[in-house]
Short mmCIF file of C-alpha atoms in Angstrom, two decimals:
data_model
loop_
_atom_site.label_atom_id
_atom_site.label_comp_id
_atom_site.label_asym_id
_atom_site.label_seq_id
_atom_site.Cartn_x
_atom_site.Cartn_y
_atom_site.Cartn_z
CA MET A 17 42.69 54.79 25.56
CA THR A 18 38.94 54.22 25.30
CA MET A 19 37.78 52.12 22.38
CA ILE A 20 34.71 50.71 20.64
CA ASN A 21 35.41 47.68 18.45
CA LEU A 22 32.73 46.12 16.24
CA THR A 23 33.54 42.97 14.25
CA LYS A 24 31.26 40.94 11.96
CA ILE A 25 28.11 42.49 13.39
CA GLN A 26 24.74 41.50 11.95
CA LYS A 27 21.50 42.91 13.29
CA ASN A 28 18.24 41.35 12.12
CA VAL A 29 14.73 42.71 12.59
CA ALA A 30 11.62 40.69 11.76
CA GLY A 31 13.70 38.07 10.01
CA ARG A 32 15.61 40.39 7.69
CA ALA A 33 19.02 42.01 7.97
CA LEU A 34 18.74 45.58 9.24
CA PHE A 35 22.46 46.22 8.89
CA THR A 36 25.84 44.49 8.88
CA ILE A 37 29.27 45.74 9.94
CA ASP A 38 32.49 44.11 8.78
CA HIS A 39 34.83 45.95 11.11
CA LEU A 40 34.66 49.40 12.72
CA VAL A 41 36.89 50.86 15.42
CA ALA A 42 36.58 54.13 17.31
CA THR A 43 38.95 55.51 19.95
CA THR A 44 39.30 58.51 22.24
CA GLY A 45 39.31 61.74 20.26
CA ASP A 46 37.16 60.37 17.45
CA LYS A 47 34.04 62.41 16.78
CA ILE A 48 31.89 60.24 14.58
CA GLY A 49 28.87 61.42 12.65
CA VAL A 50 26.37 58.57 12.26
CA VAL A 51 24.21 59.23 9.22
CA GLY A 52 21.69 57.47 7.01
CA ARG A 53 18.03 57.40 6.12
CA ASN A 54 15.45 56.91 8.84
CA GLY A 55 14.87 53.29 9.77
CA THR A 56 18.28 52.07 8.61
CA GLY A 57 19.38 51.32 12.19
CA LYS A 58 21.30 54.34 13.54
CA SER A 59 19.55 54.40 16.92
CA THR A 60 19.60 50.59 16.97
CA LEU A 61 23.40 50.70 16.71
CA ALA A 62 23.46 53.02 19.72
CA HIS A 63 21.33 50.52 21.65
CA LEU A 64 23.79 47.75 20.77
CA ILE A 65 26.77 49.77 21.97
CA THR A 66 25.05 50.73 25.23
CA GLY A 67 24.06 47.11 25.87
CA VAL A 68 20.34 47.78 25.84
CA ASP A 69 19.98 45.51 22.78
CA THR A 70 21.93 42.25 22.89
CA ASP A 71 20.10 40.48 20.05
CA TYR A 72 22.77 40.51 17.36
CA ARG A 73 25.54 38.38 15.87
CA GLY A 74 29.22 39.25 15.99
CA GLN A 75 31.62 40.78 18.49
CA LEU A 76 31.14 44.17 20.10
CA VAL A 77 33.64 45.46 22.66
CA THR A 78 33.57 48.71 24.65
CA ASP A 79 36.15 49.26 27.36
CA ALA A 80 34.42 52.14 29.19
CA PRO A 81 30.89 53.07 30.32
CA VAL A 82 28.71 54.66 27.66
CA SER A 83 26.54 57.75 28.23
CA TYR A 84 23.61 57.85 25.82
CA VAL A 85 21.24 60.77 25.24
CA PRO A 86 18.23 59.55 23.19
CA GLN A 87 15.86 61.54 21.02
CA LEU A 88 13.55 63.67 23.14
CA ALA A 89 10.07 65.00 22.56
CA PRO A 90 8.42 68.07 24.15
CA THR A 91 6.92 67.62 27.61
CA LEU A 92 3.97 69.29 29.27
CA ASP A 93 6.02 72.02 30.94
CA GLN A 94 9.05 72.16 28.62
CA SER A 95 9.59 72.60 24.91
CA GLY A 96 11.60 69.93 23.11
CA GLY A 97 14.59 72.27 23.03
CA GLN A 98 14.44 73.00 26.74
CA ALA A 99 14.20 69.30 27.60
CA MET A 100 17.14 68.44 25.32
CA MET A 101 19.34 71.21 26.73
CA SER A 102 18.72 69.99 30.27
CA ILE A 103 19.74 66.39 29.60
CA ILE A 104 22.73 67.35 27.41
CA ARG A 105 24.09 69.55 30.20
CA GLN A 106 23.74 66.65 32.64
CA ALA A 107 25.54 64.27 30.28
CA LEU A 108 28.43 66.66 29.61
CA SER A 109 28.89 67.53 33.27
CA ALA A 110 29.58 63.85 34.02
CA ARG A 111 32.58 63.94 31.59
CA PRO A 112 31.83 60.50 30.08
CA ALA A 113 34.55 58.56 28.24
CA ILE A 114 32.04 57.58 25.53
CA LEU A 115 29.13 59.86 24.68
CA ILE A 116 26.39 59.05 22.16
CA LEU A 117 23.95 61.82 21.26
CA ASP A 118 20.85 60.96 19.22
CA GLU A 119 19.55 63.99 17.27
CA PRO A 120 20.71 66.46 19.96
CA SER A 121 20.07 69.63 17.92
CA SER A 122 16.43 68.86 17.16
CA ASN A 123 14.23 71.60 18.66
CA LEU A 124 17.23 73.73 19.67
CA ASP A 125 17.07 77.39 18.72
CA GLU A 126 20.02 79.07 17.01
CA ALA A 127 21.69 80.27 20.21
CA HIS A 128 21.58 76.81 21.79
CA GLN A 129 22.76 75.19 18.54
CA GLN A 130 25.87 77.39 18.70
CA TRP A 131 26.36 76.45 22.36
CA LEU A 132 26.08 72.75 21.48
CA VAL A 133 28.67 73.06 18.69
CA ALA A 134 31.13 74.75 21.04
CA GLN A 135 30.61 72.13 23.76
CA LEU A 136 31.08 69.19 21.40
CA GLN A 137 34.11 70.72 19.72
CA GLY A 138 35.73 70.84 23.17
CA PHE A 139 34.69 67.31 24.17
CA HIS A 140 37.79 65.15 24.75
CA GLY A 141 36.26 61.68 24.89
CA LEU A 142 34.87 59.43 22.18
CA LEU A 143 31.80 61.04 20.63
CA MET A 144 29.16 59.44 18.41
CA LEU A 145 26.71 61.94 16.95
CA ILE A 146 23.55 60.58 15.33
CA SER A 147 22.18 63.55 13.44
CA HIS A 148 20.65 64.97 10.27
CA ASP A 149 21.93 68.47 11.14
CA ARG A 150 24.43 69.25 8.40
CA HIS A 151 25.85 72.29 10.16
CA LEU A 152 26.41 70.39 13.41
CA LEU A 153 28.00 67.40 11.67
CA ASP A 154 30.34 69.57 9.62
CA ALA A 155 31.37 71.68 12.60
CA VAL A 156 32.07 68.81 15.01
CA THR A 157 32.83 65.45 13.40
CA ASN A 158 36.08 64.07 12.00
CA GLN A 159 34.70 60.70 10.86
CA THR A 160 31.44 59.53 9.30
CA TRP A 161 29.74 56.16 9.71
CA ALA A 162 27.16 55.89 6.95
CA PHE A 163 24.25 53.43 6.81
CA GLU A 164 23.92 52.50 3.14
CA ASP A 165 22.35 49.45 1.52
CA GLN A 166 22.09 47.59 4.86
CA ARG A 167 25.79 48.09 5.58
CA VAL A 168 27.68 50.54 7.78
CA GLN A 169 30.68 52.07 6.05
CA ALA A 170 33.34 54.34 7.58
CA TYR A 171 34.55 57.50 5.84
CA ALA A 172 37.28 59.88 6.93
CA GLY A 173 36.22 63.49 7.46
CA ASN A 174 33.02 65.32 8.30
CA TYR A 175 29.63 65.09 6.63
CA ALA A 176 30.46 67.48 3.77
CA HIS A 177 33.50 65.38 2.87
CA TYR A 178 31.43 62.20 3.06
CA ARG A 179 28.82 63.67 0.70
CA GLU A 180 31.55 64.70 -1.73
CA VAL A 181 33.05 61.20 -1.71
CA ARG A 182 29.63 59.54 -1.97
CA ASP A 183 28.54 61.76 -4.86
CA GLN A 184 31.76 60.98 -6.69
CA GLN A 185 31.21 57.27 -6.13
CA ARG A 186 27.68 57.51 -7.47
CA GLN A 187 28.87 59.47 -10.49
CA THR A 188 31.53 56.83 -11.17
CA GLN A 189 28.91 54.11 -10.75
CA GLU A 190 26.57 55.88 -13.17
CA VAL A 191 29.32 56.13 -15.80
CA ALA A 192 30.21 52.45 -15.33
CA TYR A 193 26.54 51.44 -15.48
CA GLN A 194 25.95 53.35 -18.72
CA ARG A 195 29.12 51.82 -20.21
CA GLN A 196 27.84 48.38 -19.20
CA MET A 197 24.46 49.06 -20.81
CA ARG A 198 26.12 50.15 -24.06
CA HIS A 199 28.34 47.05 -24.02
CA GLN A 200 25.34 44.77 -23.52
CA ARG A 201 23.43 46.49 -26.33
CA ASP A 202 26.45 46.09 -28.61
CA LEU A 203 26.65 42.38 -27.76
CA LEU A 204 22.96 41.85 -28.50
CA ALA A 205 23.28 43.80 -31.75
CA ALA A 206 26.30 41.69 -32.76
CA GLN A 207 24.37 38.52 -31.92
CA GLN A 208 21.45 39.66 -34.05
CA GLN A 209 23.78 40.49 -36.95
CA ARG A 210 25.40 37.04 -36.76
CA HIS A 211 21.99 35.40 -36.57
CA GLU A 212 20.82 37.25 -39.68
CA LYS A 213 24.04 36.38 -41.50
CA ALA A 214 23.64 32.72 -40.49
CA GLN A 215 20.11 32.77 -41.94
CA ARG A 216 21.40 34.16 -45.23
CA ILE A 217 24.11 31.45 -45.34
CA ARG A 218 21.47 28.75 -44.79
CA LYS A 219 19.40 30.09 -47.70
CA GLY A 220 22.41 30.24 -49.98
CA ASN A 221 23.08 32.54 -52.88
CA ARG A 222 20.12 33.22 -55.17
CA ARG A 223 22.32 32.50 -58.21
CA MET A 224 23.04 28.94 -57.01
CA SER A 225 21.68 26.09 -59.04
CA ALA A 226 19.63 23.36 -57.39
CA ALA A 227 22.61 21.03 -57.58
CA GLU A 228 24.90 23.55 -55.95
CA ARG A 229 22.37 24.12 -53.16
CA SER A 230 22.09 20.43 -52.50
CA LYS A 231 25.84 19.89 -52.61
CA THR A 232 26.66 22.80 -50.20
CA LYS A 233 23.72 22.37 -47.81
CA SER A 234 25.64 20.52 -45.11
CA LEU A 235 28.57 22.96 -45.26
CA ARG A 236 26.26 25.97 -45.17
CA GLU A 237 24.35 24.57 -42.19
CA ALA A 238 27.57 23.83 -40.29
CA THR A 239 28.93 27.31 -41.01
CA ALA A 240 25.65 28.98 -39.91
CA ALA A 241 25.43 26.90 -36.75
CA LYS A 242 29.04 27.72 -35.85
CA MET A 243 28.34 31.41 -36.34
CA GLU A 244 25.26 31.28 -34.08
CA ARG A 245 27.16 29.34 -31.39
CA THR A 246 29.89 31.98 -31.46
CA ALA A 247 27.29 34.72 -31.04
CA LYS A 248 25.63 32.92 -28.11
CA ARG A 249 29.00 32.38 -26.37
CA MET A 250 29.81 36.04 -26.81
CA VAL A 251 26.54 37.11 -25.12
CA ALA A 252 27.00 34.47 -22.41
CA ARG A 253 30.49 35.78 -21.61
CA GLY A 254 29.02 39.25 -21.34
CA ALA A 255 26.41 37.99 -18.89
CA HIS A 256 29.14 36.55 -16.65
CA GLU A 257 31.13 39.78 -16.56
CA PRO A 258 31.05 41.70 -13.23
CA GLN A 259 27.76 43.59 -13.13
CA VAL A 260 27.42 47.22 -12.05
CA ALA A 261 24.19 47.92 -10.16
CA LYS A 262 21.99 50.70 -11.44
CA PRO A 263 22.42 53.80 -9.24
CA LEU A 264 19.34 54.70 -7.24
CA THR A 265 17.54 57.75 -8.60
CA GLN A 266 14.68 59.67 -7.04
CA ARG A 267 11.54 60.03 -9.12
CA GLY A 268 10.12 63.50 -9.18
CA PHE A 269 6.51 64.50 -8.65
CA LYS A 270 4.34 67.26 -10.02
CA LEU A 271 1.77 69.08 -7.91
CA VAL A 272 -1.34 70.39 -9.60
CA ALA A 273 -3.29 73.18 -7.92
CA THR A 274 -6.62 71.61 -8.86
CA ASP A 275 -5.70 68.52 -6.83
CA PHE A 276 -6.15 70.56 -3.65
CA PRO A 277 -9.12 72.58 -2.29
CA SER A 278 -9.21 76.11 -3.68
CA PHE A 279 -8.85 79.10 -1.36
CA THR A 280 -11.05 82.18 -1.72
CA GLY A 281 -10.21 85.35 0.16
CA LYS A 282 -7.49 87.97 0.51
CA THR A 283 -5.98 86.78 3.80
CA VAL A 284 -5.45 83.38 5.38
CA VAL A 285 -4.61 84.57 8.89
CA THR A 286 -5.15 88.00 10.42
CA GLY A 287 -3.78 89.09 13.79
CA LEU A 288 -4.88 92.40 15.34
CA ASN A 289 -3.56 93.46 18.76
CA VAL A 290 -2.95 89.82 19.69
CA THR A 291 -1.77 88.89 23.19
CA LEU A 292 -0.78 85.30 24.00
CA LYS A 293 -0.20 83.69 27.38
CA GLN A 294 0.60 80.14 28.43
CA TYR A 295 0.99 78.71 31.94
CA GLY A 296 0.72 82.24 33.29
CA LYS A 297 3.62 83.49 31.13
CA THR A 298 3.09 86.27 28.59
CA LEU A 299 4.53 85.25 25.24
CA LEU A 300 3.21 87.91 22.89
CA THR A 301 1.73 91.38 23.38
CA HIS A 302 -0.17 93.66 20.97
CA ALA A 303 0.96 91.89 17.80
CA ASP A 304 -0.39 92.76 14.35
CA PHE A 305 0.28 90.59 11.30
CA GLN A 306 -1.24 88.94 8.23
CA VAL A 307 -0.57 85.79 6.28
CA LEU A 308 -1.56 85.99 2.63
CA PRO A 309 -2.54 83.16 0.26
CA HIS A 310 0.40 81.19 -1.20
CA GLU A 311 2.93 82.58 1.28
CA ARG A 312 5.36 80.27 3.05
CA VAL A 313 5.92 81.79 6.47
CA ALA A 314 8.62 80.62 8.88
CA ILE A 315 7.98 81.27 12.57
CA VAL A 316 11.23 81.54 14.51
CA GLY A 317 12.40 82.46 18.00
CA PRO A 318 14.18 81.14 21.09
CA ASN A 319 13.03 77.95 22.80
CA GLY A 320 9.95 78.65 24.88
CA SER A 321 9.17 81.94 23.10
CA GLY A 322 5.75 80.75 21.94
CA LYS A 323 6.15 79.52 18.35
CA THR A 324 4.05 76.39 18.85
CA THR A 325 1.60 78.31 21.01
CA LEU A 326 1.04 80.80 18.17
CA LEU A 327 0.27 78.00 15.71
CA GLN A 328 -2.13 76.42 18.19
CA ALA A 329 -3.82 79.77 18.83
CA ILE A 330 -4.35 80.36 15.09
CA LEU A 331 -5.83 76.89 14.72
CA SER A 332 -8.12 77.19 17.75
CA ARG A 333 -9.99 80.24 16.37
CA ARG A 334 -10.66 81.25 19.98
CA VAL A 335 -7.97 83.87 20.68
CA SER A 336 -9.09 87.49 20.63
CA GLY A 337 -7.75 89.33 17.57
CA LEU A 338 -6.74 86.17 15.70
CA THR A 339 -8.79 85.20 12.64
CA LEU A 340 -8.38 82.15 10.43
CA ALA A 341 -10.21 82.45 7.11
CA PRO A 342 -13.32 80.23 6.79
CA ALA A 343 -12.00 78.94 3.46
CA ALA A 344 -8.84 77.62 5.11
CA LYS A 345 -8.70 73.83 5.21
CA VAL A 346 -5.76 73.23 7.52
CA GLY A 347 -3.47 70.23 7.69
CA VAL A 348 -1.49 70.12 10.93
CA PHE A 349 1.79 68.35 11.58
CA ASN A 350 2.94 68.35 15.20
CA GLN A 351 4.76 65.01 15.69
CA ASP A 352 1.83 63.57 17.65
CA MET A 353 2.15 59.93 16.64
CA THR A 354 -0.92 58.89 18.65
CA MET A 355 -3.07 60.05 15.73
CA LEU A 356 -1.77 57.13 13.63
CA ASP A 357 -3.54 53.77 13.86
CA GLY A 358 -0.84 51.20 14.46
CA GLU A 359 -2.92 48.36 13.00
CA HIS A 360 -3.29 49.90 9.56
CA SER A 361 -0.70 49.47 6.84
CA VAL A 362 1.43 52.39 5.69
CA TRP A 363 -0.32 52.50 2.31
CA GLU A 364 -3.81 52.37 3.88
CA THR A 365 -2.90 55.27 6.16
CA VAL A 366 -1.75 57.53 3.32
CA ARG A 367 -4.34 56.43 0.75
CA ARG A 368 -7.21 57.23 3.14
CA ALA A 369 -5.81 60.71 3.74
CA SER A 370 -5.59 61.79 0.11
CA GLN A 371 -7.47 62.15 -3.15
CA LEU A 372 -4.31 62.51 -5.22
CA PRO A 373 -3.53 59.90 -7.89
CA ASP A 374 -1.80 56.74 -6.65
CA GLN A 375 1.38 57.44 -8.60
CA THR A 376 1.71 60.96 -7.19
CA ILE A 377 1.33 59.59 -3.67
CA ARG A 378 3.93 56.90 -4.38
CA ASN A 379 6.35 59.51 -5.70
CA VAL A 380 5.93 61.71 -2.63
CA MET A 381 6.36 58.73 -0.30
CA GLY A 382 9.46 57.59 -2.15
CA ALA A 383 11.04 61.03 -2.09
CA LEU A 384 10.52 61.27 1.67
CA GLY A 385 11.95 57.80 2.31
CA LEU A 386 8.88 55.52 2.34
CA PRO A 387 9.31 53.46 -0.86
CA ALA A 388 7.30 50.44 -1.94
CA ARG A 389 8.80 48.06 0.63
CA PHE A 390 6.98 50.04 3.35
CA TYR A 391 3.51 49.91 1.79
CA GLN A 392 2.31 46.73 3.49
CA GLN A 393 4.12 47.26 6.79
CA ARG A 394 1.98 47.91 9.84
CA VAL A 395 2.30 51.41 11.23
CA ALA A 396 3.16 49.95 14.63
CA ALA A 397 6.33 48.36 13.15
CA LEU A 398 7.86 51.65 11.99
CA SER A 399 10.78 53.43 13.64
CA GLY A 400 10.37 56.88 15.19
CA GLY A 401 11.77 58.62 12.13
CA GLU A 402 9.58 56.56 9.81
CA LEU A 403 6.50 57.47 11.86
CA VAL A 404 7.42 61.15 11.50
CA LYS A 405 7.66 60.68 7.73
CA LEU A 406 4.36 58.81 7.55
CA GLN A 407 2.47 61.47 9.47
CA LEU A 408 4.11 64.17 7.37
CA VAL A 409 3.25 62.46 4.07
CA ALA A 410 -0.39 62.01 5.15
CA ILE A 411 -0.60 65.76 5.84
CA LEU A 412 1.23 66.85 2.68
CA VAL A 413 -1.01 64.90 0.31
CA GLY A 414 -4.24 65.54 2.23
CA GLN A 415 -7.17 67.68 1.13
CA TYR A 416 -5.82 70.94 2.54
CA ASN A 417 -4.99 74.38 1.21
CA VAL A 418 -3.11 75.53 4.33
CA LEU A 419 -0.32 73.58 6.05
CA MET A 420 0.76 74.26 9.64
CA LEU A 421 3.97 72.33 10.27
CA ASP A 422 5.54 72.36 13.74
CA GLU A 423 9.17 71.23 13.48
CA PRO A 424 8.66 69.04 10.39
CA THR A 425 12.43 68.78 9.94
CA ASN A 426 13.10 67.02 13.24
CA TYR A 427 14.39 63.46 12.85
CA LEU A 428 14.28 63.58 9.03
CA ASP A 429 17.38 62.44 7.18
CA VAL A 430 19.05 64.84 4.75
CA ASP A 431 17.54 63.27 1.62
CA ALA A 432 14.05 63.61 3.11
CA LEU A 433 14.79 67.21 4.16
CA GLU A 434 15.73 68.14 0.62
CA ALA A 435 12.65 66.40 -0.79
CA LEU A 436 10.38 68.16 1.72
CA ALA A 437 11.86 71.54 0.81
CA ALA A 438 11.27 70.86 -2.88
CA TYR A 439 7.67 69.78 -2.18
CA LEU A 440 6.85 72.91 -0.20
CA GLN A 441 8.43 75.18 -2.80
CA ASP A 442 5.89 73.85 -5.33
CA TYR A 443 2.94 73.51 -2.93
CA PRO A 444 0.00 75.51 -4.37
CA GLY A 445 -1.41 76.48 -0.96
CA THR A 446 -0.18 78.43 2.08
CA VAL A 447 2.43 77.17 4.53
CA LEU A 448 3.16 78.24 8.12
CA PHE A 449 6.01 76.34 9.72
CA VAL A 450 8.35 76.24 12.68
CA SER A 451 11.88 74.98 12.09
CA HIS A 452 15.31 75.56 13.59
CA ASP A 453 17.01 74.29 10.43
CA GLN A 454 18.44 77.43 8.83
CA SER A 455 19.19 75.77 5.49
CA PHE A 456 15.64 74.45 5.27
CA ARG A 457 14.13 77.85 6.14
CA ASP A 458 16.28 79.59 3.54
CA ALA A 459 15.08 77.14 0.90
CA VAL A 460 11.36 77.33 1.76
CA ALA A 461 10.32 80.58 3.45
CA THR A 462 9.10 83.68 1.63
CA ARG A 463 8.62 85.52 4.93
CA THR A 464 9.77 85.16 8.53
CA LEU A 465 7.86 86.04 11.69
CA GLN A 466 10.24 86.24 14.65
CA LEU A 467 9.06 85.95 18.26
CA THR A 468 11.38 87.78 20.62
CA ASP A 469 10.83 89.60 23.92
CA GLN A 470 7.05 89.25 23.59
CA GLN A 471 7.14 90.99 20.22
CA LEU A 472 6.44 89.68 16.72
CA LEU A 473 8.87 90.99 14.10
CA ASP A 474 8.06 90.57 10.42
CA PHE A 475 10.90 89.99 7.95
CA ALA A 476 10.30 89.65 4.22
CA GLN A 477 12.52 86.95 2.74
CA VAL A 478 12.18 88.02 -0.89
CA ALA A 479 15.24 90.14 -1.59
CA VAL A 480 15.56 92.49 -4.57
CA ALA A 481 17.72 90.76 -7.13
CA PRO A 482 20.88 92.65 -8.09
CA LYS A 483 21.06 94.01 -11.60
CA PRO A 484 22.71 91.35 -13.73
CA ALA A 485 26.04 92.02 -15.35
CA GLU A 486 26.15 92.23 -19.12
CA ALA A 487 28.23 89.05 -19.05
CA ASP A 488 25.33 87.15 -17.46
CA ILE A 489 22.98 88.19 -20.26
CA ALA A 490 25.63 87.26 -22.82
CA VAL A 491 25.88 83.73 -21.35
CA LEU A 492 22.10 83.27 -21.51
CA GLN A 493 22.04 84.64 -25.06
CA PHE A 494 24.69 82.10 -26.06
CA LYS A 495 22.57 79.29 -24.54
CA TYR A 496 19.56 80.66 -26.42
CA ASP A 497 21.46 80.60 -29.73
CA GLN A 498 22.50 77.01 -29.06
CA LEU A 499 18.91 75.96 -28.36
CA MET A 500 17.73 77.59 -31.59
CA VAL A 501 19.92 75.24 -33.64
CA ASP A 502 19.42 72.18 -31.43
CA PRO A 503 16.88 69.81 -33.07
CA ALA A 504 16.17 68.23 -29.67
CA ALA A 505 15.23 71.54 -28.02
CA THR A 506 11.55 72.10 -27.32
CA THR A 507 9.61 75.28 -28.00
CA ALA A 508 8.85 75.58 -24.28
CA GLU A 509 12.57 75.55 -23.42
CA ILE A 510 13.35 78.21 -26.01
CA GLN A 511 10.45 80.42 -24.90
CA ALA A 512 11.40 80.08 -21.21
CA LEU A 513 15.00 81.10 -21.86
CA LYS A 514 13.92 84.02 -24.07
CA HIS A 515 11.58 85.20 -21.32
CA GLN A 516 14.42 85.01 -18.80
CA ILE A 517 16.70 87.10 -21.04
CA ASP A 518 13.98 89.69 -21.58
CA GLN A 519 13.36 89.97 -17.84
CA LEU A 520 17.05 90.49 -17.10
CA LYS A 521 17.36 93.15 -19.78
CA ALA A 522 14.32 94.92 -18.36
#
């Protein structure tokens, strides 16, 4: 039986611990999802197992050859999806005993994603799947190795089960942390009460005579001192109790429309009888479409159908029938890392790109996985996923009113994906994006343009809401009544809920 055995592993980078592993074992039949934020060491672990990286402490044993498929980027004559499909087919055809796939579903269209799931479900060796694709992880894996707080922990089950366990752990930690905070406040309050009582004892009773004060002074001082020592020991014992770390929480951010250039005009992009060709291949014929201000338009289609080409054509302003409004100030994300100066720091790179307040920029960076510890790092020292995040942040906070994002979800961890979706939902400008992540598209898009068979199909994503049941209105009315008698409720909350009830009744 094939096996990977990792014992007391420590991997350092630039003098600090990247991750440690106490003991992990994987055998034939295990399908392991390797998850964690970008830059935590997922791909580095793959390099250790394959033997490419031998700079680590501890014992690592593999008893069979390892086939490794790294992250791939688009090439001159192939899309990223086409290149990935080609190398995955080669790897699977060799029937390896140990197979490691690094972000294999990035750039794959829906049909090829389904093919990949079926192939991996039928794989009989030992599989390690480094991925942010929730659907793929849930459909294939039976174990999860999670990179958290510079450690790699094993969890039974797929990604959904891991998230459930992790969320429960964080909830338990939050409860324990709040209990600890209350206990510490109680101890400090008790100490203060004893200190005040000791002070009153030292002063003595106001009805005491001078003789009585003099006679009892030593006793009163000893009693007060004993009381203060008891209070100090009580607080000291509390300080030596096992401490619960504060759970990490993500700070939100608020976008203000006036922070970005205003857009004047009725349309952002207009396409009339548009025909697109690339490398002699016709991708689109006689297409008509419009993109209106404030829309968030997803462009979808099979690999090689022309999604990226359409974005490039809109941006070029040189394709017959395609018009980009003069007022459009376009920020473009296309995973071209050569545009980043490797000698600048992360903070310099983002600060130069934006006129937003420092704190807003910090909040956006933190939400997407570039917290304060990255600020002074040189761009050249970042991992591939961190470079993607840096380029994305610089575009998101830039002085633009239109965003064109080509596969922004590739190589982002799940936390960053959710933060990006939330950002785009509140973005005051217009968004055109290409993504094969169905969950992300559902969360962000208000419309979908689908490229298929040289045609452009337009699907509105805003569905007509079903008429609410009377029970739903009754629930909201009950919440409204509760808010009316709640002294902590704000007028804005009450008005918002009343407006919601009125809309549902209408």
